[in-house]
XYZ file of C-alpha atoms in Angstrom:
601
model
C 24.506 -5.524 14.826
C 24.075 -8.649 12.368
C 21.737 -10.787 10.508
C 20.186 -13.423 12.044
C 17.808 -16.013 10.169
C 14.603 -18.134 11.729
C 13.597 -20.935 9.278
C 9.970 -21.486 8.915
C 8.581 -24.314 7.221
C 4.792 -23.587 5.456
C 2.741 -25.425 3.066
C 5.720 -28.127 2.726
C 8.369 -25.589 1.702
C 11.337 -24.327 3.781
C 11.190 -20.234 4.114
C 14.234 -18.438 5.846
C 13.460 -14.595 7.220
C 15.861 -12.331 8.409
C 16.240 -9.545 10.664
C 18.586 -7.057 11.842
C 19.744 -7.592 15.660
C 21.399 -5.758 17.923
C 23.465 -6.691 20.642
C 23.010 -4.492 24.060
C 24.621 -5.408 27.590
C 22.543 -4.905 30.533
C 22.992 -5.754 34.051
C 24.392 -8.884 35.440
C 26.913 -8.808 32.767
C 24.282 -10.092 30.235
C 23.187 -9.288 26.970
C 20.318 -9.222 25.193
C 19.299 -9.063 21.690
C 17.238 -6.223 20.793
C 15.157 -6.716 16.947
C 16.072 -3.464 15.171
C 15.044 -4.416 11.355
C 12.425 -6.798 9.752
C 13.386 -7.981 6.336
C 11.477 -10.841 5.333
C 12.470 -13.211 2.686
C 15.737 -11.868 0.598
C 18.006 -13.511 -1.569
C 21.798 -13.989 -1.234
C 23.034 -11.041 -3.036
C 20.575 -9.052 -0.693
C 21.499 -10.806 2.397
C 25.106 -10.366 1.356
C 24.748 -6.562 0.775
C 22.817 -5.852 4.092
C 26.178 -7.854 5.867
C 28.662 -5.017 3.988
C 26.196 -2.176 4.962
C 26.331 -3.258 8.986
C 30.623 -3.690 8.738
C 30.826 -0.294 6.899
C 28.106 1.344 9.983
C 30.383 -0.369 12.616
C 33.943 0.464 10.950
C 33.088 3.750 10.467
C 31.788 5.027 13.822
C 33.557 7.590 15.492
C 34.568 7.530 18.923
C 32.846 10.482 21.034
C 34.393 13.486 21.977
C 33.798 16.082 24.865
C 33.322 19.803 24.119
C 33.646 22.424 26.682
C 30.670 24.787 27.496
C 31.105 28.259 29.430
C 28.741 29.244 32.027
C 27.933 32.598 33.513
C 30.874 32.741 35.763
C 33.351 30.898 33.064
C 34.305 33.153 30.387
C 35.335 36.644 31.484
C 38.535 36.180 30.110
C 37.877 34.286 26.824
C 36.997 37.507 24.538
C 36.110 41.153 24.943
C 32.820 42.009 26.969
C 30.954 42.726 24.602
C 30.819 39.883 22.554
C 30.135 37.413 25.811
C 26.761 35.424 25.778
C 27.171 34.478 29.518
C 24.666 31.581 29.522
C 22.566 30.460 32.543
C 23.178 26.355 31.785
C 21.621 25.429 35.009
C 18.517 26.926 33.685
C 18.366 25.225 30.491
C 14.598 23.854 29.155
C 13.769 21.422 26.497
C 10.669 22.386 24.703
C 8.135 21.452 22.290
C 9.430 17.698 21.497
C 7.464 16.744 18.337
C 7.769 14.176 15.288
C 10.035 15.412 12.379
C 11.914 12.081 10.882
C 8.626 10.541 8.917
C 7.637 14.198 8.522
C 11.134 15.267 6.376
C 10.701 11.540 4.649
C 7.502 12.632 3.559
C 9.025 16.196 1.754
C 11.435 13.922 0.407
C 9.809 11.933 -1.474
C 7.056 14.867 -2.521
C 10.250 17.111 -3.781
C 11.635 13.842 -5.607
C 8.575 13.515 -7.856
C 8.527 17.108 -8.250
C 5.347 17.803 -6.639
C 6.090 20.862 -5.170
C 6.780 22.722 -8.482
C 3.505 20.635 -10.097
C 1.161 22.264 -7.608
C 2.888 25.377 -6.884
C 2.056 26.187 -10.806
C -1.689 25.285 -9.982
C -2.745 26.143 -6.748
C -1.883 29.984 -6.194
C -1.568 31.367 -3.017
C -4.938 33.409 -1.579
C -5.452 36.677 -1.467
C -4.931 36.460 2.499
C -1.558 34.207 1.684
C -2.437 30.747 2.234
C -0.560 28.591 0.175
C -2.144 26.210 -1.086
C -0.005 23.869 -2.506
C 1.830 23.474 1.251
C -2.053 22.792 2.776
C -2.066 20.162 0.418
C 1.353 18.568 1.627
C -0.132 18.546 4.972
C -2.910 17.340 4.087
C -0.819 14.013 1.974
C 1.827 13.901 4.810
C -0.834 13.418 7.195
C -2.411 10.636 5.248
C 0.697 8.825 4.929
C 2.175 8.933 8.068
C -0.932 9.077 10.662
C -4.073 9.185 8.730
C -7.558 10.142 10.244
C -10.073 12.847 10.075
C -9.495 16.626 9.681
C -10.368 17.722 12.331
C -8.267 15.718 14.060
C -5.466 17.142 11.676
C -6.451 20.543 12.960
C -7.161 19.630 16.959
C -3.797 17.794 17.711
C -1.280 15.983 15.161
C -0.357 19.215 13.005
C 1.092 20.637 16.790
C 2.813 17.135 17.141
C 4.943 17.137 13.955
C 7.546 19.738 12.730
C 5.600 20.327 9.279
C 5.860 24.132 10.259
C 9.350 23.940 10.764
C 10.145 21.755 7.553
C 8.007 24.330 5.475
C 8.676 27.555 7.215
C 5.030 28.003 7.994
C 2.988 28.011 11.259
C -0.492 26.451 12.326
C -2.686 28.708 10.015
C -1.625 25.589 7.645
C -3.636 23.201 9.555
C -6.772 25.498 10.231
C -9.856 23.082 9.941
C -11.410 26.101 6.973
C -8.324 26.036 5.274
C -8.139 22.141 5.293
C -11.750 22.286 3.972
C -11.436 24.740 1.534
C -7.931 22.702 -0.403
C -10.185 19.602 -1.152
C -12.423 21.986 -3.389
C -9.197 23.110 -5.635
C -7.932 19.487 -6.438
C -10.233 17.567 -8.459
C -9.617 20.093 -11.677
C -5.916 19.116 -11.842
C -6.189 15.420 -11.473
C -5.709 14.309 -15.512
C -2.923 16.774 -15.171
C -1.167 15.027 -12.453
C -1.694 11.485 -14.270
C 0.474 13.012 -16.893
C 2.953 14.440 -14.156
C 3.465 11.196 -12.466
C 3.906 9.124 -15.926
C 6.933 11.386 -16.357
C 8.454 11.523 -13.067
C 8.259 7.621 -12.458
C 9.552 7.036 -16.355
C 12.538 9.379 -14.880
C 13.264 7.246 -11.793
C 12.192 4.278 -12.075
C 12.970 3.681 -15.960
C 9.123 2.531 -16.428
C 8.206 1.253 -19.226
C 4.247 1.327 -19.807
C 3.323 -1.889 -21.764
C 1.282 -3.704 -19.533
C -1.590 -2.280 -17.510
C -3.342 -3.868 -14.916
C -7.234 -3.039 -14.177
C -9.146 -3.887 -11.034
C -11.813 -2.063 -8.971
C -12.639 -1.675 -5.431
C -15.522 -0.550 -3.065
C -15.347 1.814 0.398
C -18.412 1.809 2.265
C -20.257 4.693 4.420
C -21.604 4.411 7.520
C -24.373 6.939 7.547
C -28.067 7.505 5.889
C -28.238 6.904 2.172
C -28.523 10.625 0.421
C -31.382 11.225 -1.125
C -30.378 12.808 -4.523
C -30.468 11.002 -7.062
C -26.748 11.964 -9.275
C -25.330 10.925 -6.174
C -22.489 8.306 -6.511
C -23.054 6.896 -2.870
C -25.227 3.796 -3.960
C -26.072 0.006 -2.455
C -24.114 -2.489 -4.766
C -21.971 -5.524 -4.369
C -19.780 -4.948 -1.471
C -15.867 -5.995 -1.848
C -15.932 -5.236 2.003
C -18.893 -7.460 3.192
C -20.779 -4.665 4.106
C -24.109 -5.093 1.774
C -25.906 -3.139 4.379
C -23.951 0.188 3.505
C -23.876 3.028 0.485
C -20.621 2.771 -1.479
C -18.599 3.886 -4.114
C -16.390 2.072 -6.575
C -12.353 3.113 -7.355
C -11.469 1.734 -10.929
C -7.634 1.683 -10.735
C -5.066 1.281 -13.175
C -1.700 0.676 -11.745
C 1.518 -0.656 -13.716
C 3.390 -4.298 -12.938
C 5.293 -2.258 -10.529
C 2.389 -0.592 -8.325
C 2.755 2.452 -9.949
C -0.479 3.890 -10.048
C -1.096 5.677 -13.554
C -5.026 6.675 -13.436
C -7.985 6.124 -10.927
C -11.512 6.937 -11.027
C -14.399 7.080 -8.860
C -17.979 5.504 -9.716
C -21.307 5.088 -8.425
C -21.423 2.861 -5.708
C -23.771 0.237 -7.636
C -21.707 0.132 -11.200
C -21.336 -3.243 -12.625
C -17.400 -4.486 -13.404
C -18.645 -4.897 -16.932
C -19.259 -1.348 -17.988
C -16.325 0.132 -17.048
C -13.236 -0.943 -19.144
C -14.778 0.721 -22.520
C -14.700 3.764 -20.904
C -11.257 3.355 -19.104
C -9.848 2.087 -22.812
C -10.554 5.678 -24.046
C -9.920 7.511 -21.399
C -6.172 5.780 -21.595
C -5.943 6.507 -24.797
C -6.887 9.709 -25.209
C -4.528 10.806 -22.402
C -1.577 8.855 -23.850
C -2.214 8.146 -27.087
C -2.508 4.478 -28.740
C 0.259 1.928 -28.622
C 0.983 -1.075 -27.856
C -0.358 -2.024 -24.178
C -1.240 -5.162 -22.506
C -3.834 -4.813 -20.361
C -4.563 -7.756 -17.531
C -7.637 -8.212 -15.808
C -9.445 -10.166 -13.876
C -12.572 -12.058 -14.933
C -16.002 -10.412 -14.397
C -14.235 -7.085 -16.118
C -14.550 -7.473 -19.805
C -17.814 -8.138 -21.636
C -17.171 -10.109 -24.832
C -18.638 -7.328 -26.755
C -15.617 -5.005 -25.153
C -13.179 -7.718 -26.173
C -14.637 -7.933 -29.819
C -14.110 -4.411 -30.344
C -10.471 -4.287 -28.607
C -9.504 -6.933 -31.553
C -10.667 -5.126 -33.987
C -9.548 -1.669 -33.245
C -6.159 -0.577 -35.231
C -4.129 -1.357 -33.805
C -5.772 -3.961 -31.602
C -5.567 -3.695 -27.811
C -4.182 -6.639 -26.709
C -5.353 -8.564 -23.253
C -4.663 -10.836 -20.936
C -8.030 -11.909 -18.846
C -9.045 -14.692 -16.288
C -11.748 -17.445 -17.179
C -14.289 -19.120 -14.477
C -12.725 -22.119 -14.131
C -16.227 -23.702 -15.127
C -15.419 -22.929 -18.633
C -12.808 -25.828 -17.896
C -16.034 -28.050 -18.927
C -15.947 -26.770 -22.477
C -12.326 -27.178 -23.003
C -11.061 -30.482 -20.995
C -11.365 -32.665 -23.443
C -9.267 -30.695 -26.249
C -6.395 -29.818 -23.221
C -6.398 -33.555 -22.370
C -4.897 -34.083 -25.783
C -2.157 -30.886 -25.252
C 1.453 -31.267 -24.152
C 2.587 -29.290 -21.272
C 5.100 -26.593 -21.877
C 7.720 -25.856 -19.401
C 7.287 -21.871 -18.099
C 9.166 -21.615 -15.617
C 10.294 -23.542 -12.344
C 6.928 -25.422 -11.182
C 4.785 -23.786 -13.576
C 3.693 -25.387 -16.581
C 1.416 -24.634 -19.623
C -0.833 -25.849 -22.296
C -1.480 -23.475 -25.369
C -5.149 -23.856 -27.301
C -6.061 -21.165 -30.078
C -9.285 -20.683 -29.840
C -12.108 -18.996 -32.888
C -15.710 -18.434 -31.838
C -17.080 -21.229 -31.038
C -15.276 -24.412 -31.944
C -11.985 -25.135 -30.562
C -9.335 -26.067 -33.270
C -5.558 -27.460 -32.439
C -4.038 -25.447 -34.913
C -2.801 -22.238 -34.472
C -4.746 -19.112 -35.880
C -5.077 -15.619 -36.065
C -7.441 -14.669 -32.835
C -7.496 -15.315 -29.458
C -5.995 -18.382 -27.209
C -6.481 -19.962 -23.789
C -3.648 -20.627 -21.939
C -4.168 -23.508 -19.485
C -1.417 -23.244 -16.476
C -0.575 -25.369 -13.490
C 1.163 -23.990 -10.550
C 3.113 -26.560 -8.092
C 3.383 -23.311 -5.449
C -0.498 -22.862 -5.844
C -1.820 -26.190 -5.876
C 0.390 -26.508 -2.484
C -1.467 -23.801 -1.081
C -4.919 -23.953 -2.040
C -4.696 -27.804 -0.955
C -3.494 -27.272 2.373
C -6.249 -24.294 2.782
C -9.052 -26.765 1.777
C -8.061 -28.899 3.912
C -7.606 -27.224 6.619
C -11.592 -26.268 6.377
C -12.768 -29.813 5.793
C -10.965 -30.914 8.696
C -12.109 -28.080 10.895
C -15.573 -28.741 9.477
C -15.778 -32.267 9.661
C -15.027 -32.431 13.561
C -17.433 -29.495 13.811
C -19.970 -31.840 12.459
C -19.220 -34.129 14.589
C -19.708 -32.166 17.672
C -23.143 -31.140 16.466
C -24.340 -34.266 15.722
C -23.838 -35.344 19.425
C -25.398 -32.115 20.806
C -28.866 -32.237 21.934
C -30.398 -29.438 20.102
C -33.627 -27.902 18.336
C -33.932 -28.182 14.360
C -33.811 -24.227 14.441
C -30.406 -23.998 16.818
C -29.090 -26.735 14.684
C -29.960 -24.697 11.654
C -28.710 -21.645 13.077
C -24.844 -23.217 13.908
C -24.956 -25.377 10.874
C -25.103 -22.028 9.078
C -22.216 -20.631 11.173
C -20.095 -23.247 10.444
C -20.743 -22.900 6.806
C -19.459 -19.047 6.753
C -16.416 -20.085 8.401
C -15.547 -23.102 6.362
C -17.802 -22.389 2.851
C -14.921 -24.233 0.641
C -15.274 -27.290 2.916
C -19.134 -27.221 3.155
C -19.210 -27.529 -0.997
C -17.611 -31.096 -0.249
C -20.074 -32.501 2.306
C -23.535 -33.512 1.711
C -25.341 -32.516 4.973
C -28.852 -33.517 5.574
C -30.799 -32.719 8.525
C -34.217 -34.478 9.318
C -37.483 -32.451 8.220
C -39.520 -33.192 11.974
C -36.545 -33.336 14.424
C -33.133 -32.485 14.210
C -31.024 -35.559 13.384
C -28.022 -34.922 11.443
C -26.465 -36.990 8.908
C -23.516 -35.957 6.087
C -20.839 -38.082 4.313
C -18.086 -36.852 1.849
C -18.874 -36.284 -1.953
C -15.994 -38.128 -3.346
C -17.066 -36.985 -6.690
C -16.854 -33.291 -6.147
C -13.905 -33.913 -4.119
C -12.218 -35.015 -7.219
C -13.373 -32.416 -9.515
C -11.717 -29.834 -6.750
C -8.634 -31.483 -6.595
C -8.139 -31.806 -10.400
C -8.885 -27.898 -10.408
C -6.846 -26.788 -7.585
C -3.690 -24.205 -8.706
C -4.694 -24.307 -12.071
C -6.095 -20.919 -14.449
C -7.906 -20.692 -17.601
C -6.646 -17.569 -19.038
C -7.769 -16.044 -22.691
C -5.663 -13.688 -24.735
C -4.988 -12.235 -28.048
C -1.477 -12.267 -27.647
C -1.006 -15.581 -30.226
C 3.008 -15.039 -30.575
C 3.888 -14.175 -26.699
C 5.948 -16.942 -25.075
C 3.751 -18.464 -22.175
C 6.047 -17.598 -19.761
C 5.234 -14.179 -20.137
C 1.533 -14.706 -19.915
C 2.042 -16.232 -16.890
C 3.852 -13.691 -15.394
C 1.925 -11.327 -17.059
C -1.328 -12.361 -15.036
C 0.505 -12.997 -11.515
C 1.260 -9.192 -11.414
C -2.660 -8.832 -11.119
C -1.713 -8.929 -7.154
C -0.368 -5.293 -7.468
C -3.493 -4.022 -8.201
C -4.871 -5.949 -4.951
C -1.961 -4.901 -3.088
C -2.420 -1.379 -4.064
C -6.599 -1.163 -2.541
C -5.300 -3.619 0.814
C -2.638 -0.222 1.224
C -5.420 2.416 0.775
C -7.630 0.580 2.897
C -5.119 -0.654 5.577
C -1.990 1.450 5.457
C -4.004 4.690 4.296
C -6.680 4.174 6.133
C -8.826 5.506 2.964
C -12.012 4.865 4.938
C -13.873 5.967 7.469
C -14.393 9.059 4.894
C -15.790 11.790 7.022
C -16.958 14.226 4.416
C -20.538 14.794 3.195
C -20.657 16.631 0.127
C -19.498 14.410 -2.738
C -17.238 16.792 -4.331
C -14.833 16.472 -1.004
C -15.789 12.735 -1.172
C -13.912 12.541 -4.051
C -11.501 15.156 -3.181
C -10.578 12.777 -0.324
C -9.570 9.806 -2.654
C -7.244 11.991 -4.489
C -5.501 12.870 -1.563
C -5.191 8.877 -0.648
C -3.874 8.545 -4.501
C -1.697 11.473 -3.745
C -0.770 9.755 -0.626
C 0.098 6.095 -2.141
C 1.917 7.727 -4.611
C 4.544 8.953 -2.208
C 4.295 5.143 -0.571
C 4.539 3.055 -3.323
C 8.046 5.748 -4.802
C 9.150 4.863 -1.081
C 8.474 0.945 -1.310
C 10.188 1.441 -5.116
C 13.530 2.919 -3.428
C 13.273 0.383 -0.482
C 13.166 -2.669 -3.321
C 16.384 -1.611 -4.956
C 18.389 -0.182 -2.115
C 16.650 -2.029 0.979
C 15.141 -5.509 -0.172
C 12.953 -6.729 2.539
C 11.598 -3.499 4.094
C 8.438 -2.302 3.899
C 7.591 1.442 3.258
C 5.337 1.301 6.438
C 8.493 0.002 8.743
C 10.668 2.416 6.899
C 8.225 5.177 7.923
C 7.746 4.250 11.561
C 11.661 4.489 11.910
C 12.118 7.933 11.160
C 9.451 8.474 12.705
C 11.270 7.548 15.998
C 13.556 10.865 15.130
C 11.853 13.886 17.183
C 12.872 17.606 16.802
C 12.776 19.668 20.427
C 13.542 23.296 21.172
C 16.133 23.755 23.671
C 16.345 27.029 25.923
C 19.115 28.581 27.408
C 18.686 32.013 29.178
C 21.400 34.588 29.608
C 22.447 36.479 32.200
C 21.497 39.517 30.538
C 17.718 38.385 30.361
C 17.930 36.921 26.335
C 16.879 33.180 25.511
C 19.100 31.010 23.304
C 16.702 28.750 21.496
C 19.115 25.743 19.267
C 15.832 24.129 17.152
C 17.322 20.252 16.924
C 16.268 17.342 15.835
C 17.506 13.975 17.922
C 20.317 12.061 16.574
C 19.568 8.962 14.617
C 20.176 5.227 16.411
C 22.490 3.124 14.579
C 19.340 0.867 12.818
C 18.597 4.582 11.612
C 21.839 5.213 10.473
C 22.042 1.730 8.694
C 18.685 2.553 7.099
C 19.860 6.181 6.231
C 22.905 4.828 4.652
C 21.178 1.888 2.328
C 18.751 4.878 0.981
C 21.421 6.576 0.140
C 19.620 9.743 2.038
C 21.272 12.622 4.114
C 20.250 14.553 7.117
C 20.033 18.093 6.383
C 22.208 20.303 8.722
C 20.353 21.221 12.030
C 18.770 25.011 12.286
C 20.554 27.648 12.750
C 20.369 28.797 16.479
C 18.399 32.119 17.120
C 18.759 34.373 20.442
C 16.058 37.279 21.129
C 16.524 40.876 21.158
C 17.824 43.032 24.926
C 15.072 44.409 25.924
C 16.634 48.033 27.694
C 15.615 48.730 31.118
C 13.767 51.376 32.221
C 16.975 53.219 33.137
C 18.939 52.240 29.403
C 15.943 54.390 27.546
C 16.624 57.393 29.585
């Protein structure tokens, strides 16, 4: 195996991803390269440590070995009769293959943030002997690793994984009442776990909790609006495009490493604005008041919420995003400010700001930071032009077409919800009694755009925290976004197939539960394994499969050796970076004689 780069060039920059290939002969005396390992984008003290892992794999392989095995006829004079097994080898079954790498990967990480213990403590076992706490692995697992409905849990993929053998249980685990009846012990525990998973990740990860970040998200229902009026299934503003369906809102409060510290679950038509006051107490009441930055974007905070976060004691400090319309109020005073250097292709203007009169002098209060991104300003150029191009030659071909005022209504509307940054920039006029079509450029606008493009109005109360910081401080707004693009992609959060609304929100704890165990994995993969993804990581042990093999005896027993397969070398590479080790394979098991008729005599 080795690293092999492709160099991509995008938005005028050079990018260089690597992968882990494998060379394999095949016939003809050729070989072929076979893509074991995506990485992405690493640096050189990454790429570097990937090359030692794949020369320590290769050096240390072991060459492979034969062992002798004794059939029926093979080992009368190896020991005394009575302790033969004479086996029947010709006779020997495989059985039951099913998944068990992503399965084990899975109690891993669960046992790692102590999990087990936490709801072992809370959810006692039934009076019939269902445990609890392992229903709700199951139940996690299953949204992590293949996530759908329950009863599709029950019906086929709890036979297809070794979750029974991993936890010493059987299939009454996965029984659809069972499954049903776990979702209505959870929801009590929840602030509990918050505090839980503060500790654990503090203990892993060395987390310090100083900066917050706040966003919210919708999932939609496909069904009949309920009726009842305290229900939290409600029409709102749709973050999925999908005005047409009930919804509810997850406020989510993750740290600048994706570590999620609280969530909660609102009515489906609950404005951005009225949530952070609550969410501010709720924080602190859990963890007490200190000094925390919390980032958000704009739409969020309500200036009467940022009033009173000044003047609490101490005051809650912020970091927030402007419309960049307010850029109006404040051009003039930034034209007169000097840039400040933040970091590589970033640069910053400072303005202190006090109600409503902008001063140049520094002051106790709050102050807009004005930054400029080279990176961004690359991107969001190219993607605007890219749509005025597309749209302009769309225009172009409908202007020749011969076609009805309405059709020409109908596609010019098309074309504006594919291309609605480029259709800002055009001035389109189509005639009132037939359907000529005319449209030139607004130059004007155009200029306003590209004065505007990569650039942020941000407002904070942090007056003595180097603008560096700040910037950096409101980039790691994208874990939030990466944390609801996981529960909604890699989680599969919706379709949610409850109906009562207690299970509803029974379900999103077990996706928290569940991107809790992903985002620990994608936390390991970072340090040990840059360039991995905890998804990729999880569809290669995945690949390792645990089967039952059968041997029969002469003397009418069954051998049975549980195993799971051995890993490929990408596995072994991957098992090796995450430091991780393969627990020793079951110990085999052999049924009882049953005597003849002429034995119990």
């Amino acid at each position: 195996m080795f690293l092999r780069a492709t160099i991509r060039k995008k938005d005028g920059k050079e990018h260089r991803y690597f992968s882990v290939v494998e060379n394999r002969r095949v016939g003809g005396n050729r070989v072929v390269q076979r893509h074991v390992l995506y990485l992405g984008e690493i640096n050189s003290s990454q790429e570097l440590a990937w090359r030692k892992s794949i020369e320590v794999l290769e050096e240390g392989s072991s060459q492979p070995r034969s062992l002798s095995l004794f059939a029926e006829d093979r080992c009368d004079q190896i020991l005394p009769e009575e302790s033969v097994v004479r086996l029947r080898l010709s006779e020997l079954s495989l059985c039951r293959p099913r998944q068990w790498g992503a399965c084990w990967l899975a109690l891993r990480l669960w046992q790692e943030l102590e999990l087990g213990e936490f709801w072992g403590a809370r959810l006692q076992p039934s009076r019939k002997g269902t445990a609890w706490n392992q229903v709700l692995f199951v139940l996690v697992a299953y949204r992590l690793i293949e996530p759908g409905s329950e009863w599709r849990l029950h019906r086929d993929w709890f036979g297809r994984t070794a979750l029974a053998d991993l936890l010493g249980a059987d299939a009454a685990l996965a029984d659809p009442h069972v499954l049903y009846g776990c979702h209505d012990r959870l929801l009590a525990h929840k602030e509990a776990l918050f505090s839980h998973l503060v500790g654990r990740w503090r203990d892993l990860f060395n987390v310090s909790y100083e900066v917050l970040l706040y966003d919210l998200t919708s999932t939609y229902f496909e069904s009949d609006p309920p009726f009842d009026e305290d229900d939290k299934r409600r029409y709102g503003y749709s973050r999925d495009h999908r005005p047409d369906c009930v919804q509810i809102i997850i406020a989510l409060i993750v740290t600048p490493e994706g570590l999620p510290l609280a969530y909660e679950v609102l009515p489906g038509n609950t404005a951005d604005s009225t949530t952070l006051r609550t969410f501010l107490a709720k924080i602190e009441r859990q963890y007490g008041k200190a000094q925390r930055v919390w980032c958000m974007d704009r739409g969020i905070p309500t200036e009467a919420v940022l009033e009173e976060m000044r003047q609490s004691d101490p005051p809650v400090q912020y970091l927030v995003g402007t419309p960049k319309g307010r850029l109006n109020r404040f051009e003039q005073a930034l034209a007169g400010q000097s840039w400040q250097v933040a970091r590589p292709g970033v640069q910053v203007k400072l303005l202190p700001e006090e109600g409503e009169q902008v001063k140049l002098l520094p002051e106790e209060g709050e102050l807009y930071v004005f930054a400029e991104s080279a990176d961004r300003i690359a991107k969001e150029r190219s993607m605007r032009r890219r749509q005025l191009k597309w749209l302009w030659a769309r225009l172009a071909k409908l202007r020749m077409m011969k076609l009805g005022r309405d059709a020409l209504l109908i596609k010019l509307g098309n074309a504006q919800s594919k291309a609605p940054a480029g259709w800002r920039l055009i001035d389109i006029q189509v005639g009132a009694q037939d359907a000529t079509l005319s449209y030139q450029l607004n130059r004007d606008r155009l200029r306003k755009v590209r004065r505007r493009e990569g650039r942020y109005l941000l407002r904070t109360n942090l007056t003595e925290t180097d603008p560096a910081k700040l910037w950096n401080y409101y980039l790691q707004l994208v874990q939030v976004e990466e944390a609801f693009r996981t529960l909604k992609s890699d989680l599969a959060i919706r379709p949610i197939f409850h109906r009562n609304e207690a299970r509803i929100e029974a379900h999103v704890f077990v996706a928290f539960l569940a991107y809790c165990l992903y985002v620990t994995l994608g936390r390991r993969l970072k340090s040990l394994a840059p360039g991995l993804t905890a998804r990729s990581a999880l569809e290669k042990f995945a690949a390792v499969q645990m089967v039952d093999v059968h041997v029969p005896t002469t003397d009418g027993r069954h051998l049975q050796l549980t195993r799971y397969t051995q890993p490929e070398p990408e596995m072994k590479l991957l098992l090796e970076r995450l430091q991780l080790t393969l627990p020793a394979q079951p110990p085999p098991k052999i049924t009882a004689r049953q005597l003849t008729a002429a034995q119990t005599v």
